[in-house]
Short mmCIF file of N, CA and C in Angstrom, two decimals:
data_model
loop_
_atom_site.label_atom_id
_atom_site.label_comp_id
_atom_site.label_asym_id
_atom_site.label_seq_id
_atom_site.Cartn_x
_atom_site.Cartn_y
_atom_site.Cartn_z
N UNK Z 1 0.84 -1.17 0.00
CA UNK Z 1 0.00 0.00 0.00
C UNK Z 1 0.89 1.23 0.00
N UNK Z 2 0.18 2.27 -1.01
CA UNK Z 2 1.44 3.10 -1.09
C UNK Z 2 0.94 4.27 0.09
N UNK Z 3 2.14 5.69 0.44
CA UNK Z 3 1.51 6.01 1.22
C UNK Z 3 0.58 7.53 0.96
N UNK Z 4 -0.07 7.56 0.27
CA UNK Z 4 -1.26 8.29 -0.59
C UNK Z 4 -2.36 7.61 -0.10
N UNK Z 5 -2.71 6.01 -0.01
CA UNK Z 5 -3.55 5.61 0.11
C UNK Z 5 -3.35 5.18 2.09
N UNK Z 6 -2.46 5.08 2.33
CA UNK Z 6 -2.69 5.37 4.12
C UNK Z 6 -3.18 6.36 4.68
N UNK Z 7 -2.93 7.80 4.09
CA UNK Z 7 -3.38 9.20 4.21
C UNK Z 7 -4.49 9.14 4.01
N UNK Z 8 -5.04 8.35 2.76
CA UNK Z 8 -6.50 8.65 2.42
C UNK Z 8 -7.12 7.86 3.65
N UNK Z 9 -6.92 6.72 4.03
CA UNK Z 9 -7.85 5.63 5.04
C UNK Z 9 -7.54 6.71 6.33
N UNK Z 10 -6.78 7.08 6.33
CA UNK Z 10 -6.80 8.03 7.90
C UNK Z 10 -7.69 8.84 7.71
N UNK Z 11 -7.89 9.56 6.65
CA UNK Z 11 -8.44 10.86 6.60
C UNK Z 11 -10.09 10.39 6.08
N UNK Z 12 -10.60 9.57 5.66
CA UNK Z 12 -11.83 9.10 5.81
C UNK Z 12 -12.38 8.28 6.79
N UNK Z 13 -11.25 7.51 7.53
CA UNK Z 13 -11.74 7.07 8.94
C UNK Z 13 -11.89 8.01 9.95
N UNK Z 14 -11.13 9.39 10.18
CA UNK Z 14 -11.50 10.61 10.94
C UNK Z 14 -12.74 11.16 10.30
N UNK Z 15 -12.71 11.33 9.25
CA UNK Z 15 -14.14 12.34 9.16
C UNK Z 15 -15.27 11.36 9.28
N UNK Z 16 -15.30 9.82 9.16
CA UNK Z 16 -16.20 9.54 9.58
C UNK Z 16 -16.85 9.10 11.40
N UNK Z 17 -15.62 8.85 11.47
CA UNK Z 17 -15.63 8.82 13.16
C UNK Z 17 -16.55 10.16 13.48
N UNK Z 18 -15.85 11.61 13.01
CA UNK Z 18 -16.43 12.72 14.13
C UNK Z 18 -17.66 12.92 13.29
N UNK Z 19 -18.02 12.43 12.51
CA UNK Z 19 -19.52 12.79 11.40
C UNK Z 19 -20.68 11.81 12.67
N UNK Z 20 -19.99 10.71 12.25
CA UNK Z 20 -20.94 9.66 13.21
C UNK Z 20 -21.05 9.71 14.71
N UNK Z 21 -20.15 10.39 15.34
CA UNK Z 21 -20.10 11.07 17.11
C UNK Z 21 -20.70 11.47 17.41
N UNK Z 22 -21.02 12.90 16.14
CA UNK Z 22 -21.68 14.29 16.12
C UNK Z 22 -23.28 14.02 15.84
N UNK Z 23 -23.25 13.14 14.98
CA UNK Z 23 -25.16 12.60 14.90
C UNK Z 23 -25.40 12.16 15.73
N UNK Z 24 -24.77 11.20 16.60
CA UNK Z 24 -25.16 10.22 17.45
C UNK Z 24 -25.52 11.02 18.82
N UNK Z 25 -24.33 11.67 18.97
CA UNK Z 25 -24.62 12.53 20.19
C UNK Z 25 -25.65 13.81 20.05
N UNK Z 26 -26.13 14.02 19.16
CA UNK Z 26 -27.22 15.08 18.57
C UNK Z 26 -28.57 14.33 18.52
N UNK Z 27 -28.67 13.17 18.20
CA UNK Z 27 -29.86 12.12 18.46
C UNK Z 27 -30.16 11.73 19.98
N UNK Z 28 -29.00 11.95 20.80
CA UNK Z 28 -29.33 11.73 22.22
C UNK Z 28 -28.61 10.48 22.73
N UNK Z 29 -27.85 9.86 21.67
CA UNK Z 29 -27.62 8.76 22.47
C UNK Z 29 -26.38 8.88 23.47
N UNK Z 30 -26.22 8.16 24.60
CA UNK Z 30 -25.28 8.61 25.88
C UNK Z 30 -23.69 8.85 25.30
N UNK Z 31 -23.10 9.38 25.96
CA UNK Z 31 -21.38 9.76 25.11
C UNK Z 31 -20.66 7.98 25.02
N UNK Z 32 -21.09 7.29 25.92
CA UNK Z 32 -20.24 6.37 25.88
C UNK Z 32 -20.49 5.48 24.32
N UNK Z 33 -21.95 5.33 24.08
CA UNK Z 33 -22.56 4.64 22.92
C UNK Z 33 -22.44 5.54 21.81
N UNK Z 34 -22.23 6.68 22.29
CA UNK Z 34 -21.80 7.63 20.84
C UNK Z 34 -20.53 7.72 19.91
N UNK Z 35 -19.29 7.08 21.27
CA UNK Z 35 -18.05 6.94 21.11
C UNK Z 35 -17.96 6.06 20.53
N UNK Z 36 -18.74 4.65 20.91
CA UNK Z 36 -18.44 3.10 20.19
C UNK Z 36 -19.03 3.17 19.48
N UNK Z 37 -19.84 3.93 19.24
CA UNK Z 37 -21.09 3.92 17.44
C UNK Z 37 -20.21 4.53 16.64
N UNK Z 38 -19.33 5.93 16.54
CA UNK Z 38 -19.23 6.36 15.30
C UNK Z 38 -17.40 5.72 15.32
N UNK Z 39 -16.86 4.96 16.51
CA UNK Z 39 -15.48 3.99 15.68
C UNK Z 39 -16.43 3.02 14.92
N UNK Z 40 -17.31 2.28 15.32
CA UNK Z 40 -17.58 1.17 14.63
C UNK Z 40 -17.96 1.77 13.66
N UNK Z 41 -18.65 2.13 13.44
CA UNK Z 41 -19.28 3.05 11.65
C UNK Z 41 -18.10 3.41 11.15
N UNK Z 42 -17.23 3.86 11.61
CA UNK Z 42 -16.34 4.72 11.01
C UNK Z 42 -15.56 3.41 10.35
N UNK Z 43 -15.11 2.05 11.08
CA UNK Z 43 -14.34 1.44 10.57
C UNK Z 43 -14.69 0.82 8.98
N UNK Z 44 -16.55 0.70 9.69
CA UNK Z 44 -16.94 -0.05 8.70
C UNK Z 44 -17.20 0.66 7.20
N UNK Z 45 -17.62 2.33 7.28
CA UNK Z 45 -16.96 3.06 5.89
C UNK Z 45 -15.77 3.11 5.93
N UNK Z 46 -14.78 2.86 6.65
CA UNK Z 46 -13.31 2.84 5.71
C UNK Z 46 -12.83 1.72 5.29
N UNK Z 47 -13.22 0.39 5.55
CA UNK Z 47 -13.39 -0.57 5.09
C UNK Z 47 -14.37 -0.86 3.72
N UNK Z 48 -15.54 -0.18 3.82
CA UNK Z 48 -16.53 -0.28 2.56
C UNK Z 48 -15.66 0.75 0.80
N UNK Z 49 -15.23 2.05 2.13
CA UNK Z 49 -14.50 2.65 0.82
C UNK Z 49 -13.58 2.38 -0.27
N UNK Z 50 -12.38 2.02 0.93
CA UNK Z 50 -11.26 0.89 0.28
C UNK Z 50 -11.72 -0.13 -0.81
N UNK Z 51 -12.34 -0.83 -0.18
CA UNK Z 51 -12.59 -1.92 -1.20
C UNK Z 51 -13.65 -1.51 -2.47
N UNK Z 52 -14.48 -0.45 -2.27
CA UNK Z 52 -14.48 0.65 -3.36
C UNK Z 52 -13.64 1.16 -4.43
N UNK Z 53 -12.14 1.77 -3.75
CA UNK Z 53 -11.11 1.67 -4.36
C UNK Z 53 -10.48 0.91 -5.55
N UNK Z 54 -10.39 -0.17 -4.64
CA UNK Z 54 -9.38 -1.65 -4.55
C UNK Z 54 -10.22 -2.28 -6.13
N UNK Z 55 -11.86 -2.07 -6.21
CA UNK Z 55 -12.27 -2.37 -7.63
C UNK Z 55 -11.83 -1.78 -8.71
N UNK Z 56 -12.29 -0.11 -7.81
CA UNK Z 56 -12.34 1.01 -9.29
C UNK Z 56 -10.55 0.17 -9.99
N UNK Z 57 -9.84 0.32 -8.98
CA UNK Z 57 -8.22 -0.11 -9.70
C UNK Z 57 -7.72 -1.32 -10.04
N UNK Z 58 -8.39 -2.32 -10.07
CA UNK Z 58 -8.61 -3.64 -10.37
C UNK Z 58 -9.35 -3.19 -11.95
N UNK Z 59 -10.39 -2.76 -11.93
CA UNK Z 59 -11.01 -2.85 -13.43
C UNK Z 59 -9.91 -2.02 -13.99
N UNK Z 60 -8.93 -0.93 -13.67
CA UNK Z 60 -8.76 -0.19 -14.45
C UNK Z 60 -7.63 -0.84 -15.30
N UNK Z 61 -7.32 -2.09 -14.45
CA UNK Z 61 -5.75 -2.28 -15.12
C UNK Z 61 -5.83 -3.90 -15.97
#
């Protein structure tokens, strides 16, 4: 993995972490379940993205 694409998984696993914090804790749910809701979300779009990726550059080549 080159490191363009480590930068990118950091930087879409942060914005989704504090995207998913910020709803969660705006919906009401307690800080502790707000904390473990938007890592788990967060992992699971940077995981969904990647392999998003990982196609687009697979078909391309």
């Amino acid at each position: 993995m080159g490191s363009m694409e480590h930068v990118l998984r950091i930087l879409v696993f942060a914005a989704a972490a504090i995207v998913l914090y910020g709803g969660l804790l705006r919906a009401g749910a307690p800080m502790e379940g707000a904390v473990l809701g938007g890592l788990g979300g967060a992992f699971f779009i940077e995981w969904l993205f990647m392999r998003i990726l990982q196609r687009k550059q697979d078909k391309s080549s």
